[in-house]
Short mmCIF file of N, CA, C and O in Angstrom, two decimals:
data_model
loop_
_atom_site.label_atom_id
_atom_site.label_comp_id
_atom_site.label_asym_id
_atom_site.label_seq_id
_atom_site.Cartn_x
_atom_site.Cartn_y
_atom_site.Cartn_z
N UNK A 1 2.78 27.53 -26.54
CA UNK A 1 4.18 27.23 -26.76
C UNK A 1 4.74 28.13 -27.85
O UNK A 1 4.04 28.70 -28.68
N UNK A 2 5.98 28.19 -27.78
CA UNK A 2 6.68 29.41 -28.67
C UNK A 2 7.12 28.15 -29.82
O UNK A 2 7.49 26.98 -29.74
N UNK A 3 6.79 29.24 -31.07
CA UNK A 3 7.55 28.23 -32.09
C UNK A 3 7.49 29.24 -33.28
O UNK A 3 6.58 29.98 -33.67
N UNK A 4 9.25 28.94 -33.86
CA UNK A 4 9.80 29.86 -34.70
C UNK A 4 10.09 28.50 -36.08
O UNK A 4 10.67 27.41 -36.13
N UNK A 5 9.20 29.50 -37.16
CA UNK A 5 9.22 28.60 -38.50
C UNK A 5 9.31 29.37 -39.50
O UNK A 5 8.52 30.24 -39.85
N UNK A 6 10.86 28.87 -40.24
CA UNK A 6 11.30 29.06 -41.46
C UNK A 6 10.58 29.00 -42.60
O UNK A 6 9.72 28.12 -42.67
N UNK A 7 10.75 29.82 -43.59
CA UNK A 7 10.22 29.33 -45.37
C UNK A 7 10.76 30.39 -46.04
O UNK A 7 10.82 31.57 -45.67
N UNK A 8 11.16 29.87 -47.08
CA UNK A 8 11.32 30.88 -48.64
C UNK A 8 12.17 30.03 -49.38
O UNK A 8 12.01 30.06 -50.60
N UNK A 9 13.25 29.08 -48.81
CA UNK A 9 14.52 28.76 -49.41
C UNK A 9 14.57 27.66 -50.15
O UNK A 9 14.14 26.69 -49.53
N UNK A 10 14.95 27.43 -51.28
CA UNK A 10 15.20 27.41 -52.17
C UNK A 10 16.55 27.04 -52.99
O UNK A 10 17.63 27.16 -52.42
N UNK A 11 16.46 26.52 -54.52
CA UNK A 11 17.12 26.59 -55.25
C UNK A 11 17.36 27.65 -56.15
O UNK A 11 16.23 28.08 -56.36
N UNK A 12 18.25 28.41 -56.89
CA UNK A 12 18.26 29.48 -56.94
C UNK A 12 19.73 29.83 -58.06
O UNK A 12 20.77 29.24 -57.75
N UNK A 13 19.76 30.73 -59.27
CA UNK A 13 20.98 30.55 -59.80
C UNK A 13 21.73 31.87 -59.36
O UNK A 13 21.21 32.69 -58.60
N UNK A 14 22.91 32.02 -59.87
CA UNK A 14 24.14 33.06 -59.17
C UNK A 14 23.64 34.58 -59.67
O UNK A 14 23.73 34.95 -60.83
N UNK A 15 23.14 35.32 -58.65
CA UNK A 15 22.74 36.47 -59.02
C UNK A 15 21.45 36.71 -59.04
O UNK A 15 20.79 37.75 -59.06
N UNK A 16 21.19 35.53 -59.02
CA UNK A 16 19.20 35.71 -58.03
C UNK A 16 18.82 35.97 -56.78
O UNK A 16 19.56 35.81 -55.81
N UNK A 17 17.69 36.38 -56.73
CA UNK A 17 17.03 36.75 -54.97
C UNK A 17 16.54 35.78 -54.78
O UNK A 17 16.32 34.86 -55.57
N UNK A 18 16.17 35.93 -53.19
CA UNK A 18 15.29 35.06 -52.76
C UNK A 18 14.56 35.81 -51.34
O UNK A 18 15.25 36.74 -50.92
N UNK A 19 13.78 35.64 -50.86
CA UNK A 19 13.22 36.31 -49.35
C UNK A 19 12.52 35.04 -48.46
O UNK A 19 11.53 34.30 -48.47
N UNK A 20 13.67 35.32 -47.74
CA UNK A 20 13.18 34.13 -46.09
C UNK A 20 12.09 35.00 -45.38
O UNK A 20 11.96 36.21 -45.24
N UNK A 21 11.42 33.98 -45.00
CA UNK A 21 10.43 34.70 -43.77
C UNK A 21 10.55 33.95 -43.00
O UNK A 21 10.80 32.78 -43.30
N UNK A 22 10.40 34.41 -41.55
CA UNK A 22 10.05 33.73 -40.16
C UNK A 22 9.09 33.90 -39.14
O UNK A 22 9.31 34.67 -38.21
N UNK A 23 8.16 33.31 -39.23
CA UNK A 23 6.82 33.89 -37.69
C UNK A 23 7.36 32.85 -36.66
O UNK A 23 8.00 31.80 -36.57
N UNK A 24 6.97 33.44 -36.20
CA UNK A 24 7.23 33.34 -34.30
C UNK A 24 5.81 33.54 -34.03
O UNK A 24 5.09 34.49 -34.32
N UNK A 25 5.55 32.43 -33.40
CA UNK A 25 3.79 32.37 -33.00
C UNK A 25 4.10 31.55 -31.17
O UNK A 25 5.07 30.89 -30.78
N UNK A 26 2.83 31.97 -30.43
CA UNK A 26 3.15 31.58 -28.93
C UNK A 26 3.10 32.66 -28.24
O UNK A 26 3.25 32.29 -27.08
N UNK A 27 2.97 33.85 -28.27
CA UNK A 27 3.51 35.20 -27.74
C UNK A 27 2.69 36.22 -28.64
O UNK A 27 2.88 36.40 -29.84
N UNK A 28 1.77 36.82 -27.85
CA UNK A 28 1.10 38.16 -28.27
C UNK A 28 1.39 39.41 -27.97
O UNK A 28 1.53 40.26 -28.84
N UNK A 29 1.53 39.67 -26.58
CA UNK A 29 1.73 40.69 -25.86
C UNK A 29 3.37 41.88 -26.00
O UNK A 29 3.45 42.98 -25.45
N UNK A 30 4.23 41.37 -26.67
CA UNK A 30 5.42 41.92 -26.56
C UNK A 30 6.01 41.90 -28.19
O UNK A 30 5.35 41.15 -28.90
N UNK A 31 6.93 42.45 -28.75
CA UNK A 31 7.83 42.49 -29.37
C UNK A 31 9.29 41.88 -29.18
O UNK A 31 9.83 42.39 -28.20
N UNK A 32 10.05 41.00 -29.79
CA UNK A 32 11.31 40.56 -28.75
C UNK A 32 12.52 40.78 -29.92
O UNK A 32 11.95 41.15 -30.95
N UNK A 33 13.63 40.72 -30.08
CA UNK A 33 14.80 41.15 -30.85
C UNK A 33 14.97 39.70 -31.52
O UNK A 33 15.20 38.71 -30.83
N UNK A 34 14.87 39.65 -32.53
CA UNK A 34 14.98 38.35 -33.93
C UNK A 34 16.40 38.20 -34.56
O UNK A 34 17.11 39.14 -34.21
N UNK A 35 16.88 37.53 -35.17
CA UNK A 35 18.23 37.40 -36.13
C UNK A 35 17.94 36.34 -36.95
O UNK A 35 17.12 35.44 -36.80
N UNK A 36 18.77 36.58 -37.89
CA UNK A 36 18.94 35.39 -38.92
C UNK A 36 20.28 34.75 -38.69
O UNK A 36 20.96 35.39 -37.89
N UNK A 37 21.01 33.33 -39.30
CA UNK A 37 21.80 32.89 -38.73
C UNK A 37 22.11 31.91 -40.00
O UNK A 37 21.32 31.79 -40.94
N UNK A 38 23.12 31.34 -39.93
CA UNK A 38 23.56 30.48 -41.56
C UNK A 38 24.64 29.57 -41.39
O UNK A 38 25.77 30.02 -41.23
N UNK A 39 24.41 28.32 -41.41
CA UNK A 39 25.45 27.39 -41.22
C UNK A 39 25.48 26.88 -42.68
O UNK A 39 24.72 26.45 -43.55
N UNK A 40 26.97 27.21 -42.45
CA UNK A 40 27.59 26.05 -43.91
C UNK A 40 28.03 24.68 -43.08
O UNK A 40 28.26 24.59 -41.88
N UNK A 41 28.07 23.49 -44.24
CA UNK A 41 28.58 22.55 -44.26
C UNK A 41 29.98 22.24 -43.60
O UNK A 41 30.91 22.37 -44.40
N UNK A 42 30.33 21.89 -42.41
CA UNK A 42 31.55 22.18 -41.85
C UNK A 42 32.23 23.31 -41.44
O UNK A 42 33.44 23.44 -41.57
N UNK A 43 31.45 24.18 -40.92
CA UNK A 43 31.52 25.50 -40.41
C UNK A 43 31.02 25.85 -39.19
O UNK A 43 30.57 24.90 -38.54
N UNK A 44 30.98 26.91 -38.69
CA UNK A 44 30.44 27.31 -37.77
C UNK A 44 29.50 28.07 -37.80
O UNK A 44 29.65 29.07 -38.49
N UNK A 45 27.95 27.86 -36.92
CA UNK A 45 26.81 28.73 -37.61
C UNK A 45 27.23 30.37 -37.36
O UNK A 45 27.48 30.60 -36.18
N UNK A 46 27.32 31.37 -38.15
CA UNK A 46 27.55 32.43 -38.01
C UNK A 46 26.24 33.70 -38.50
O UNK A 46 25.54 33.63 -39.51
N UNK A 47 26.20 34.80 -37.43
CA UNK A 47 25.34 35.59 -37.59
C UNK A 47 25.00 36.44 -38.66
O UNK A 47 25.71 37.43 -38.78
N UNK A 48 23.81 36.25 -39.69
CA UNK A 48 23.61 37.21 -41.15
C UNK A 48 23.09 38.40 -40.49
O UNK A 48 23.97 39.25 -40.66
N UNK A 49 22.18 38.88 -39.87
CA UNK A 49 21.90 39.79 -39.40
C UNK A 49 20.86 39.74 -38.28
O UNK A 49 20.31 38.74 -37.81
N UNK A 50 20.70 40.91 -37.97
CA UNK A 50 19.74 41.19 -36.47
C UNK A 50 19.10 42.07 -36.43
O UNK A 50 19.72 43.06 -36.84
N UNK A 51 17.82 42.35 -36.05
CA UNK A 51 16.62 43.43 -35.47
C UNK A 51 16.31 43.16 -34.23
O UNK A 51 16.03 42.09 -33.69
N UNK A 52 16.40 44.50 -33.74
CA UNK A 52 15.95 44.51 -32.12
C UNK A 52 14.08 44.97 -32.20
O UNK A 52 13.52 45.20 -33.28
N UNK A 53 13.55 45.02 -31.23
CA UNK A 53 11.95 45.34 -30.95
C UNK A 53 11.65 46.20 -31.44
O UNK A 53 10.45 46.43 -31.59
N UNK A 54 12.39 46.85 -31.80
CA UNK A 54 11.87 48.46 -32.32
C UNK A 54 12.67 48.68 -33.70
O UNK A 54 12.58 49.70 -34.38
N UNK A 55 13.39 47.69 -33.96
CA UNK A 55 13.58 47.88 -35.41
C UNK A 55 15.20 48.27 -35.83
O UNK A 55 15.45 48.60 -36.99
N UNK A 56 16.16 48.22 -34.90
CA UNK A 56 17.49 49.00 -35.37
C UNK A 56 17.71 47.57 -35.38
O UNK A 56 17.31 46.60 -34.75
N UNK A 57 18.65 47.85 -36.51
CA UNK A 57 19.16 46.77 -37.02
C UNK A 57 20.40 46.73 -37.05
O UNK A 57 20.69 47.89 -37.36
N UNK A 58 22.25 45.65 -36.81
CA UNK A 58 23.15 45.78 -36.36
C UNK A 58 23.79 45.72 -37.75
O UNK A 58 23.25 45.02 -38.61
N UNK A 59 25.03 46.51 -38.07
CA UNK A 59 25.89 46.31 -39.28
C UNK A 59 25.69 44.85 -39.60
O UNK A 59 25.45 43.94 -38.81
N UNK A 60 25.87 44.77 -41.22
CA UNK A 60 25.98 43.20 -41.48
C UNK A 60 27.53 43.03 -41.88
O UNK A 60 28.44 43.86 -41.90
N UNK A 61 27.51 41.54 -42.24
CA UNK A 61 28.54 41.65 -42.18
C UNK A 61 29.40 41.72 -43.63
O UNK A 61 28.68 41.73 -44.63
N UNK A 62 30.64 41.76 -43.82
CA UNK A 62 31.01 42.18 -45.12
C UNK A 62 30.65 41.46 -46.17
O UNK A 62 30.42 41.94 -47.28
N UNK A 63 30.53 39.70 -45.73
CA UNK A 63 29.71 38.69 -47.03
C UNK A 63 28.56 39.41 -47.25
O UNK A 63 28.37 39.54 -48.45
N UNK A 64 27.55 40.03 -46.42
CA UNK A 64 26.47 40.10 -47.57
C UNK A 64 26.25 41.49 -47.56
O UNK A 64 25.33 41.86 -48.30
N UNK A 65 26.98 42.52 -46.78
CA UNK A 65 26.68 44.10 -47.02
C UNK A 65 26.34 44.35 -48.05
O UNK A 65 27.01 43.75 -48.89
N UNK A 66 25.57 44.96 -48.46
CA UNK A 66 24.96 45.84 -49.37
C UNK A 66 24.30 44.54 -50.52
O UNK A 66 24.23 44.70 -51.74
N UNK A 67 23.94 43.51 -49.92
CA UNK A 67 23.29 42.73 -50.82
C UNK A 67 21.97 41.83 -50.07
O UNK A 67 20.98 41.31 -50.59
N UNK A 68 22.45 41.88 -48.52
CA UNK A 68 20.79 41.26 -47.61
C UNK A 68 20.27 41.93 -47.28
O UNK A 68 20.58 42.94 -47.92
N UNK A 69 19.48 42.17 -46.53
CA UNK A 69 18.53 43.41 -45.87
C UNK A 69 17.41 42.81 -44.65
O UNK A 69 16.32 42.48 -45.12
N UNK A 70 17.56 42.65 -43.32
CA UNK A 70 16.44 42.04 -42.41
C UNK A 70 15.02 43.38 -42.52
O UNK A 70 15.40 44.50 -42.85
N UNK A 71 14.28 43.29 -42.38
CA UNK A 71 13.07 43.84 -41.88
C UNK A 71 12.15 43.31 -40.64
O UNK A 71 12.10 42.10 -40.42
N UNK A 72 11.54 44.09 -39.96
CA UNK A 72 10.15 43.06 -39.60
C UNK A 72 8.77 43.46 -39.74
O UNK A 72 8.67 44.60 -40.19
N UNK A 73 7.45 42.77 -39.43
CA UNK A 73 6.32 43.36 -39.49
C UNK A 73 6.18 42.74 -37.79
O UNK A 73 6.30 41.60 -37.34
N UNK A 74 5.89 43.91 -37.22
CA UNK A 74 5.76 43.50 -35.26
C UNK A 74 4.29 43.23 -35.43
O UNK A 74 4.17 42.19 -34.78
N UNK A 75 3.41 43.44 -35.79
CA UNK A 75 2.22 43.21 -35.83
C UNK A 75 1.94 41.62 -35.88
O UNK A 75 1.32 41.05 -34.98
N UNK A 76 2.46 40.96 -37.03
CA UNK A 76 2.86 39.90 -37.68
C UNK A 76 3.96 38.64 -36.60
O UNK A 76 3.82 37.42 -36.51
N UNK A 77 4.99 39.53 -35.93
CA UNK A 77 5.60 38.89 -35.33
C UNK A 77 6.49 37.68 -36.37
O UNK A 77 6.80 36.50 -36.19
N UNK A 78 6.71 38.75 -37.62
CA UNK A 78 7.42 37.89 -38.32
C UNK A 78 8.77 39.04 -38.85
O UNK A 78 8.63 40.26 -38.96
N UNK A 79 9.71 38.45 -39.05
CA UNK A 79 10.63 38.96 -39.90
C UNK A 79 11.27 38.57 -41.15
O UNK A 79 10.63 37.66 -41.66
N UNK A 80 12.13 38.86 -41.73
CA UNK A 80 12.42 38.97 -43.88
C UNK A 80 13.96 38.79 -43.96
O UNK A 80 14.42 39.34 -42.96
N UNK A 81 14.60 38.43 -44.45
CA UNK A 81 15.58 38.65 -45.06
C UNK A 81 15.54 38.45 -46.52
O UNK A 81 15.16 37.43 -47.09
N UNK A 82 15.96 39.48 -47.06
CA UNK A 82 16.09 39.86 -48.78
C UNK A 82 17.22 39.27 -48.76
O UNK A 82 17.94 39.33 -47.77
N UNK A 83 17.52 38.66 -49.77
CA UNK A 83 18.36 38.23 -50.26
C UNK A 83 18.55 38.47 -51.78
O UNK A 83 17.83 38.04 -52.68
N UNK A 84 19.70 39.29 -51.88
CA UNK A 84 19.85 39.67 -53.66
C UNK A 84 21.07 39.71 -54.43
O UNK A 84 21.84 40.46 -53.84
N UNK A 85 21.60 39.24 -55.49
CA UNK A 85 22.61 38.90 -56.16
C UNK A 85 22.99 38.21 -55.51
O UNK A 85 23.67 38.69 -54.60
N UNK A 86 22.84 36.69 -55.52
CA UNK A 86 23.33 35.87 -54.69
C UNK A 86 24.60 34.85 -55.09
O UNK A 86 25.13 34.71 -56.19
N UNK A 87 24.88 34.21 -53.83
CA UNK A 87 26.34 34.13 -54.55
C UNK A 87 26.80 32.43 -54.31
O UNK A 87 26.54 32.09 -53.16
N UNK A 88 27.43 31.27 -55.18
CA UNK A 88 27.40 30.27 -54.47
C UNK A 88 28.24 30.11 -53.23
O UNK A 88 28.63 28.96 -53.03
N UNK A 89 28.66 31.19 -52.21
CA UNK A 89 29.12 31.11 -51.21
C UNK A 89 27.78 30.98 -50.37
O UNK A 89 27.72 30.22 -49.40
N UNK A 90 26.95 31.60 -50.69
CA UNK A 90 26.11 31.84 -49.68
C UNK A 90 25.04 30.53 -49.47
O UNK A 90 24.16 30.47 -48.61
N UNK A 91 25.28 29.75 -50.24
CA UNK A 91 24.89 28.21 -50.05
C UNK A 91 24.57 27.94 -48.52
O UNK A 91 25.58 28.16 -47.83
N UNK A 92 23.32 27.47 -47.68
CA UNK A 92 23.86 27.14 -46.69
C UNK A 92 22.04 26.93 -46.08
O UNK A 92 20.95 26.74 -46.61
N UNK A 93 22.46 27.05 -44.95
CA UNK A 93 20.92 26.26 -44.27
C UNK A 93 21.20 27.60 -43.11
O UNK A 93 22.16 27.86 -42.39
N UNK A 94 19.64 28.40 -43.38
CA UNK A 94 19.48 29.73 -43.08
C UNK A 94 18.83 29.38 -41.65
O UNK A 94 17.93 28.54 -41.73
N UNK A 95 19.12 29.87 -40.32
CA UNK A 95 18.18 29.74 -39.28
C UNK A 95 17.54 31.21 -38.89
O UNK A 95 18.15 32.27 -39.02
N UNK A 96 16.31 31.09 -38.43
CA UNK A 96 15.75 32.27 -37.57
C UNK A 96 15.69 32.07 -35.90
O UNK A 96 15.16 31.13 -35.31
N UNK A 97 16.25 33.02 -35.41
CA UNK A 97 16.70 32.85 -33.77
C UNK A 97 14.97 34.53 -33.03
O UNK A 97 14.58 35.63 -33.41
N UNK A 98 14.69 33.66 -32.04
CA UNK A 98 13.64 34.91 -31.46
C UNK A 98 14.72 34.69 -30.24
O UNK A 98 15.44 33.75 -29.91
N UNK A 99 14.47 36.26 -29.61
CA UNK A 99 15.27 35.41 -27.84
C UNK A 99 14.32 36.49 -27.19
O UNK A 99 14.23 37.65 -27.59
N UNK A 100 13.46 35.82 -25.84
CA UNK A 100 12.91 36.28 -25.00
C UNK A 100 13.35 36.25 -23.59
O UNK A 100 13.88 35.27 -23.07
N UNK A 101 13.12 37.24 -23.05
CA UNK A 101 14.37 37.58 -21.95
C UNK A 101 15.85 37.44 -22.51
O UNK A 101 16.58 38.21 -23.14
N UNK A 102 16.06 35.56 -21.81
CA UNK A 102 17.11 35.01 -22.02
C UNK A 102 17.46 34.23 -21.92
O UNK A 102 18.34 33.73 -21.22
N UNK A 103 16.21 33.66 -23.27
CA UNK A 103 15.94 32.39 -23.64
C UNK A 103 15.93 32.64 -24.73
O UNK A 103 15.49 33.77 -24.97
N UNK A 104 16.32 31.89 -25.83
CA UNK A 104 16.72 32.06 -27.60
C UNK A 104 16.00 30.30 -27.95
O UNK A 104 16.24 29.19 -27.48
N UNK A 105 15.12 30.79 -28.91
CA UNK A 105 14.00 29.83 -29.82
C UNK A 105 14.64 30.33 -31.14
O UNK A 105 14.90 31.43 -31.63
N UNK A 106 14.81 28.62 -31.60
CA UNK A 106 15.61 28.50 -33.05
C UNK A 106 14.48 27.94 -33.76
O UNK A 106 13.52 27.37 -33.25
N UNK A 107 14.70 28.18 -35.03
CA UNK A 107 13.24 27.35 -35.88
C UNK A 107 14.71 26.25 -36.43
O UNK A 107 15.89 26.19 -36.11
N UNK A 108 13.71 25.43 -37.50
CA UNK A 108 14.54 23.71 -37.96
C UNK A 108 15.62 24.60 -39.36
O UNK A 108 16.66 24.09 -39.78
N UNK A 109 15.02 26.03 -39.90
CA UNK A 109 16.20 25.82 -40.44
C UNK A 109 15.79 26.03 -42.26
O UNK A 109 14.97 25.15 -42.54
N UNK A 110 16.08 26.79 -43.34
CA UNK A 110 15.13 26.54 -44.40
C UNK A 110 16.91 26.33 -45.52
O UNK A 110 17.79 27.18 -45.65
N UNK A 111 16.86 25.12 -46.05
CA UNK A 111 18.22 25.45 -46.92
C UNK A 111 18.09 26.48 -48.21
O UNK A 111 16.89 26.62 -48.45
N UNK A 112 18.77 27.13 -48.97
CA UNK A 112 19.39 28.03 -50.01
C UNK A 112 20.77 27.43 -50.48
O UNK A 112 21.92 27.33 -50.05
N UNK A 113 20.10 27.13 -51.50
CA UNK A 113 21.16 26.27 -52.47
C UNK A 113 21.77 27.91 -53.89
O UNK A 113 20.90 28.48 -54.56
N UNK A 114 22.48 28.10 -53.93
CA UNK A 114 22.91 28.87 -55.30
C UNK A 114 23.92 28.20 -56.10
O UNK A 114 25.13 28.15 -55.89
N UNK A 115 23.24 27.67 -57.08
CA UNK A 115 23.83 27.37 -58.24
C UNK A 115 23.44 27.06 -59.56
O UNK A 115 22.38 26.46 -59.72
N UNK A 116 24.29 27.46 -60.76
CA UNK A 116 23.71 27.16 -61.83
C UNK A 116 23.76 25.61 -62.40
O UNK A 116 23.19 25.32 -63.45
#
């Protein structure tokens, strides 16, 4: 069975890092395109960033340009998001999305609290 599981997140004060990880375990044979994902409290979950199988990764978006960064290790079948100078906007409950074919596996979700 496929199963995608969150960890790193945390409490954290304004202008600190933090680094999410996500493995995706269930699946040996392939590489598949990953994202990270972030719902606030009365919002709509919206996309932090994305890596495809081979590693290109899609503009982010202007909240966290030049301050997140995705990676992956394909070997590992896991991927990263850096997270640095952080901000209490960015408060929120972080998801990791795998999608095979075209089918998309969500993990439960790791919260990131920023505040002093």
């Amino acid at each position: 069975q496929v199963q995608v599981v969150e960890s790193g997140g945390g409490l954290v004060q304004p202008g600190g890092s933090l680094r999410l990880s996500c493995a995706a375990t269930g699946f040996t044979f392939a590489s598949y395109a990953m994202s990270w994902h972030r719902q606030i409290p009365g919002k709509e979950r919206e996309l932090v960033a994305a890596i495809t199988n081979t590693g290109i990764t899609t503009d982010y978006p202007d909240s966290v340009k030049g301050r997140f960064s995705i990676s992956r290790d394909r070997i590992k079948s896991t991927i990263y998001l850096q997270m640095n100078n952080l901000k209490p906007e960015d408060t929120a409950v972080y998801f990791c999305k795998l999608r095979i074919l075209s089918r998309d596996y969500w993990g439960q979700g790791t919260q990131v609290t920023v505040s002093s």
